[in-house]
Amino acid sequence: MKRILLTVGILLGCHLVSAQAPEKMSYQAVMRNTTGQLLVNQSIGVKVSILQGSPAGTVVYSERLTGTTNVNGLISMEIGTGTVLSGTFATINWPSGNYYLKTETDPTGGTTYTIAGTSQLLSVPYAMYAKTSGSSGGEVLPYPILRQ
């Protein structure tokens, strides 16, 4: 019995060790045309680029995504799953500095991008906590641990 439990424990441990975060990130936007009208239930083409250093920085990754808006003009996409134009998403050196997301949109679903914008990629609170959670400095968790 002990041997079976040990084997099951080792197999579960190996499975947990191999788990990794997906190499993609969520992107959502409400799409409007150049006159401000919502683009409802419409195919949209989006080119996304990750720029390093500044809003006009070097492109380290670029891809083309397509999707369809819903009845509210909302489109949901996953950056890292589109047609790669340049770079490799998995090899971006995130700790090496500031990164910016540039989006270029074609409201007709093609590649004639008429709407563009750039914004800085910022940390989420869980990522800021995870940065130091494994340290031995005796930090106290910012929330209580619930036990069942």
PDB file of N, CA and C in Angstrom, residues 9-61:
ATOM      1  N   GLY A   9       2.037   9.581  -5.487  1.00  0.00           N
ATOM      2  CA  GLY A   9       2.580  10.871  -5.062  1.00  0.00           C
ATOM      3  C   GLY A   9       3.650  11.385  -6.001  1.00  0.00           C
ATOM      4  N   ILE A  10       4.532  10.500  -6.438  1.00  0.00           N
ATOM      5  CA  ILE A  10       5.594  10.901  -7.371  1.00  0.00           C
ATOM      6  C   ILE A  10       4.993  11.320  -8.713  1.00  0.00           C
ATOM      7  N   LEU A  11       4.032  10.540  -9.219  1.00  0.00           N
ATOM      8  CA  LEU A  11       3.393  10.898 -10.486  1.00  0.00           C
ATOM      9  C   LEU A  11       2.682  12.245 -10.409  1.00  0.00           C
ATOM     10  N   LEU A  12       1.966  12.490  -9.319  1.00  0.00           N
ATOM     11  CA  LEU A  12       1.292  13.788  -9.152  1.00  0.00           C
ATOM     12  C   LEU A  12       2.312  14.922  -9.049  1.00  0.00           C
ATOM     13  N   GLY A  13       3.395  14.681  -8.332  1.00  0.00           N
ATOM     14  CA  GLY A  13       4.437  15.698  -8.198  1.00  0.00           C
ATOM     15  C   GLY A  13       5.061  16.050  -9.537  1.00  0.00           C
ATOM     16  N   CYS A  14       5.325  15.036 -10.356  1.00  0.00           N
ATOM     17  CA  CYS A  14       5.894  15.277 -11.690  1.00  0.00           C
ATOM     18  C   CYS A  14       4.928  16.069 -12.561  1.00  0.00           C
ATOM     19  N   HIS A  15       3.649  15.753 -12.444  1.00  0.00           N
ATOM     20  CA  HIS A  15       2.646  16.471 -13.227  1.00  0.00           C
ATOM     21  C   HIS A  15       2.586  17.940 -12.817  1.00  0.00           C
ATOM     22  N   LEU A  16       2.626  18.226 -11.531  1.00  0.00           N
ATOM     23  CA  LEU A  16       2.556  19.603 -11.055  1.00  0.00           C
ATOM     24  C   LEU A  16       3.799  20.387 -11.438  1.00  0.00           C
ATOM     25  N   VAL A  17       4.958  19.746 -11.419  1.00  0.00           N
ATOM     26  CA  VAL A  17       6.201  20.425 -11.772  1.00  0.00           C
ATOM     27  C   VAL A  17       6.198  20.838 -13.235  1.00  0.00           C
ATOM     28  N   SER A  18       5.562  20.069 -14.108  1.00  0.00           N
ATOM     29  CA  SER A  18       5.586  20.382 -15.526  1.00  0.00           C
ATOM     30  C   SER A  18       4.563  21.449 -15.925  1.00  0.00           C
ATOM     31  N   ALA A  19       3.690  21.874 -15.015  1.00  0.00           N
ATOM     32  CA  ALA A  19       2.689  22.890 -15.333  1.00  0.00           C
ATOM     33  C   ALA A  19       3.372  24.230 -15.572  1.00  0.00           C
ATOM     34  N   GLN A  20       2.958  24.920 -16.620  1.00  0.00           N
ATOM     35  CA  GLN A  20       3.536  26.212 -16.958  1.00  0.00           C
ATOM     36  C   GLN A  20       2.434  27.183 -17.342  1.00  0.00           C
ATOM     37  N   ALA A  21       2.737  28.458 -17.189  1.00  0.00           N
ATOM     38  CA  ALA A  21       1.788  29.493 -17.601  1.00  0.00           C
ATOM     39  C   ALA A  21       1.711  29.507 -19.123  1.00  0.00           C
ATOM     40  N   PRO A  22       0.533  29.751 -19.677  1.00  0.00           N
ATOM     41  CA  PRO A  22       0.416  29.783 -21.142  1.00  0.00           C
ATOM     42  C   PRO A  22       1.181  30.974 -21.715  1.00  0.00           C
ATOM     43  N   GLU A  23       1.732  30.801 -22.892  1.00  0.00           N
ATOM     44  CA  GLU A  23       2.491  31.853 -23.568  1.00  0.00           C
ATOM     45  C   GLU A  23       1.550  32.712 -24.391  1.00  0.00           C
ATOM     46  N   LYS A  24       0.630  33.382 -23.714  1.00  0.00           N
ATOM     47  CA  LYS A  24      -0.313  34.271 -24.382  1.00  0.00           C
ATOM     48  C   LYS A  24      -0.903  35.212 -23.345  1.00  0.00           C
ATOM     49  N   MET A  25      -1.555  36.264 -23.812  1.00  0.00           N
ATOM     50  CA  MET A  25      -2.231  37.184 -22.890  1.00  0.00           C
ATOM     51  C   MET A  25      -3.530  37.659 -23.517  1.00  0.00           C
ATOM     52  N   SER A  26      -4.470  37.988 -22.647  1.00  0.00           N
ATOM     53  CA  SER A  26      -5.795  38.406 -23.098  1.00  0.00           C
ATOM     54  C   SER A  26      -5.789  39.839 -23.607  1.00  0.00           C
ATOM     55  N   TYR A  27      -6.633  40.083 -24.584  1.00  0.00           N
ATOM     56  CA  TYR A  27      -6.819  41.436 -25.103  1.00  0.00           C
ATOM     57  C   TYR A  27      -8.295  41.609 -25.417  1.00  0.00           C
ATOM     58  N   GLN A  28      -8.881  42.665 -24.911  1.00  0.00           N
ATOM     59  CA  GLN A  28     -10.273  43.002 -25.205  1.00  0.00           C
ATOM     60  C   GLN A  28     -10.348  44.475 -25.571  1.00  0.00           C
ATOM     61  N   ALA A  29     -11.267  44.781 -26.472  1.00  0.00           N
ATOM     62  CA  ALA A  29     -11.474  46.174 -26.854  1.00  0.00           C
ATOM     63  C   ALA A  29     -12.883  46.342 -27.400  1.00  0.00           C
ATOM     64  N   VAL A  30     -13.417  47.523 -27.230  1.00  0.00           N
ATOM     65  CA  VAL A  30     -14.675  47.879 -27.868  1.00  0.00           C
ATOM     66  C   VAL A  30     -14.296  48.572 -29.171  1.00  0.00           C
ATOM     67  N   MET A  31     -14.790  48.043 -30.259  1.00  0.00           N
ATOM     68  CA  MET A  31     -14.404  48.534 -31.583  1.00  0.00           C
ATOM     69  C   MET A  31     -15.408  49.551 -32.115  1.00  0.00           C
ATOM     70  N   ARG A  32     -14.855  50.648 -32.612  1.00  0.00           N
ATOM     71  CA  ARG A  32     -15.649  51.703 -33.233  1.00  0.00           C
ATOM     72  C   ARG A  32     -14.974  52.090 -34.536  1.00  0.00           C
ATOM     73  N   ASN A  33     -15.757  52.596 -35.469  1.00  0.00           N
ATOM     74  CA  ASN A  33     -15.164  53.059 -36.714  1.00  0.00           C
ATOM     75  C   ASN A  33     -14.607  54.466 -36.512  1.00  0.00           C
ATOM     76  N   THR A  34     -14.102  55.074 -37.573  1.00  0.00           N
ATOM     77  CA  THR A  34     -13.467  56.388 -37.463  1.00  0.00           C
ATOM     78  C   THR A  34     -14.441  57.497 -37.086  1.00  0.00           C
ATOM     79  N   THR A  35     -15.751  57.254 -37.239  1.00  0.00           N
ATOM     80  CA  THR A  35     -16.743  58.258 -36.839  1.00  0.00           C
ATOM     81  C   THR A  35     -17.322  57.980 -35.460  1.00  0.00           C
ATOM     82  N   GLY A  36     -16.829  56.920 -34.775  1.00  0.00           N
ATOM     83  CA  GLY A  36     -17.275  56.635 -33.418  1.00  0.00           C
ATOM     84  C   GLY A  36     -18.429  55.659 -33.290  1.00  0.00           C
ATOM     85  N   GLN A  37     -18.918  55.125 -34.391  1.00  0.00           N
ATOM     86  CA  GLN A  37     -20.022  54.171 -34.363  1.00  0.00           C
ATOM     87  C   GLN A  37     -19.507  52.790 -33.939  1.00  0.00           C
ATOM     88  N   LEU A  38     -20.267  52.107 -33.052  1.00  0.00           N
ATOM     89  CA  LEU A  38     -19.908  50.751 -32.644  1.00  0.00           C
ATOM     90  C   LEU A  38     -19.894  49.816 -33.844  1.00  0.00           C
ATOM     91  N   LEU A  39     -18.923  48.936 -33.881  1.00  0.00           N
ATOM     92  CA  LEU A  39     -18.862  47.911 -34.916  1.00  0.00           C
ATOM     93  C   LEU A  39     -19.456  46.644 -34.317  1.00  0.00           C
ATOM     94  N   VAL A  40     -20.713  46.366 -34.635  1.00  0.00           N
ATOM     95  CA  VAL A  40     -21.471  45.280 -34.038  1.00  0.00           C
ATOM     96  C   VAL A  40     -21.469  44.055 -34.947  1.00  0.00           C
ATOM     97  N   ASN A  41     -21.158  42.880 -34.357  1.00  0.00           N
ATOM     98  CA  ASN A  41     -21.159  41.603 -35.090  1.00  0.00           C
ATOM     99  C   ASN A  41     -20.383  41.700 -36.403  1.00  0.00           C
ATOM    100  N   GLN A  42     -19.191  42.236 -36.305  1.00  0.00           N
ATOM    101  CA  GLN A  42     -18.402  42.496 -37.506  1.00  0.00           C
ATOM    102  C   GLN A  42     -17.019  41.870 -37.372  1.00  0.00           C
ATOM    103  N   SER A  43     -16.502  41.332 -38.459  1.00  0.00           N
ATOM    104  CA  SER A  43     -15.157  40.784 -38.501  1.00  0.00           C
ATOM    105  C   SER A  43     -14.149  41.929 -38.452  1.00  0.00           C
ATOM    106  N   ILE A  44     -13.132  41.768 -37.598  1.00  0.00           N
ATOM    107  CA  ILE A  44     -12.140  42.817 -37.377  1.00  0.00           C
ATOM    108  C   ILE A  44     -10.749  42.221 -37.572  1.00  0.00           C
ATOM    109  N   GLY A  45      -9.851  42.990 -38.173  1.00  0.00           N
ATOM    110  CA  GLY A  45      -8.446  42.609 -38.284  1.00  0.00           C
ATOM    111  C   GLY A  45      -7.622  43.490 -37.367  1.00  0.00           C
ATOM    112  N   VAL A  46      -6.757  42.871 -36.558  1.00  0.00           N
ATOM    113  CA  VAL A  46      -5.925  43.633 -35.621  1.00  0.00           C
ATOM    114  C   VAL A  46      -4.481  43.174 -35.743  1.00  0.00           C
ATOM    115  N   LYS A  47      -3.594  44.139 -35.869  1.00  0.00           N
ATOM    116  CA  LYS A  47      -2.159  43.852 -35.826  1.00  0.00           C
ATOM    117  C   LYS A  47      -1.670  44.347 -34.472  1.00  0.00           C
ATOM    118  N   VAL A  48      -1.055  43.460 -33.699  1.00  0.00           N
ATOM    119  CA  VAL A  48      -0.508  43.851 -32.405  1.00  0.00           C
ATOM    120  C   VAL A  48       1.011  43.742 -32.463  1.00  0.00           C
ATOM    121  N   SER A  49       1.658  44.720 -31.850  1.00  0.00           N
ATOM    122  CA  SER A  49       3.113  44.722 -31.775  1.00  0.00           C
ATOM    123  C   SER A  49       3.509  45.019 -30.342  1.00  0.00           C
ATOM    124  N   ILE A  50       4.513  44.318 -29.855  1.00  0.00           N
ATOM    125  CA  ILE A  50       5.067  44.603 -28.531  1.00  0.00           C
ATOM    126  C   ILE A  50       6.365  45.346 -28.752  1.00  0.00           C
ATOM    127  N   LEU A  51       6.402  46.566 -28.215  1.00  0.00           N
ATOM    128  CA  LEU A  51       7.529  47.465 -28.403  1.00  0.00           C
ATOM    129  C   LEU A  51       8.343  47.532 -27.118  1.00  0.00           C
ATOM    130  N   GLN A  52       9.639  47.584 -27.240  1.00  0.00           N
ATOM    131  CA  GLN A  52      10.508  47.644 -26.064  1.00  0.00           C
ATOM    132  C   GLN A  52      11.028  49.052 -25.848  1.00  0.00           C
ATOM    133  N   GLY A  53      10.941  49.518 -24.572  1.00  0.00           N
ATOM    134  CA  GLY A  53      11.571  50.762 -24.171  1.00  0.00           C
ATOM    135  C   GLY A  53      10.710  51.999 -24.186  1.00  0.00           C
ATOM    136  N   SER A  54       9.912  52.188 -25.231  1.00  0.00           N
ATOM    137  CA  SER A  54       9.108  53.408 -25.338  1.00  0.00           C
ATOM    138  C   SER A  54       7.960  53.157 -26.316  1.00  0.00           C
ATOM    139  N   PRO A  55       6.994  54.086 -26.373  1.00  0.00           N
ATOM    140  CA  PRO A  55       5.893  53.921 -27.324  1.00  0.00           C
ATOM    141  C   PRO A  55       6.349  53.898 -28.788  1.00  0.00           C
ATOM    142  N   ALA A  56       7.553  54.356 -29.050  1.00  0.00           N
ATOM    143  CA  ALA A  56       8.099  54.318 -30.410  1.00  0.00           C
ATOM    144  C   ALA A  56       9.300  53.380 -30.473  1.00  0.00           C
ATOM    145  N   GLY A  57       9.396  52.454 -29.500  1.00  0.00           N
ATOM    146  CA  GLY A  57      10.554  51.577 -29.376  1.00  0.00           C
ATOM    147  C   GLY A  57      10.637  50.488 -30.435  1.00  0.00           C
ATOM    148  N   THR A  58      11.602  49.618 -30.232  1.00  0.00           N
ATOM    149  CA  THR A  58      11.871  48.512 -31.138  1.00  0.00           C
ATOM    150  C   THR A  58      10.783  47.449 -31.034  1.00  0.00           C
ATOM    151  N   VAL A  59      10.313  46.971 -32.171  1.00  0.00           N
ATOM    152  CA  VAL A  59       9.318  45.892 -32.192  1.00  0.00           C
ATOM    153  C   VAL A  59      10.040  44.585 -31.873  1.00  0.00           C
ATOM    154  N   VAL A  60       9.636  43.934 -30.758  1.00  0.00           N
ATOM    155  CA  VAL A  60      10.221  42.640 -30.406  1.00  0.00           C
ATOM    156  C   VAL A  60       9.311  41.492 -30.799  1.00  0.00           C
ATOM    157  N   TYR A  61       8.038  41.799 -31.045  1.00  0.00           N
ATOM    158  CA  TYR A  61       7.087  40.773 -31.466  1.00  0.00           C
ATOM    159  C   TYR A  61       5.920  41.449 -32.165  1.00  0.00           C
TER     160      TYR A  61
END
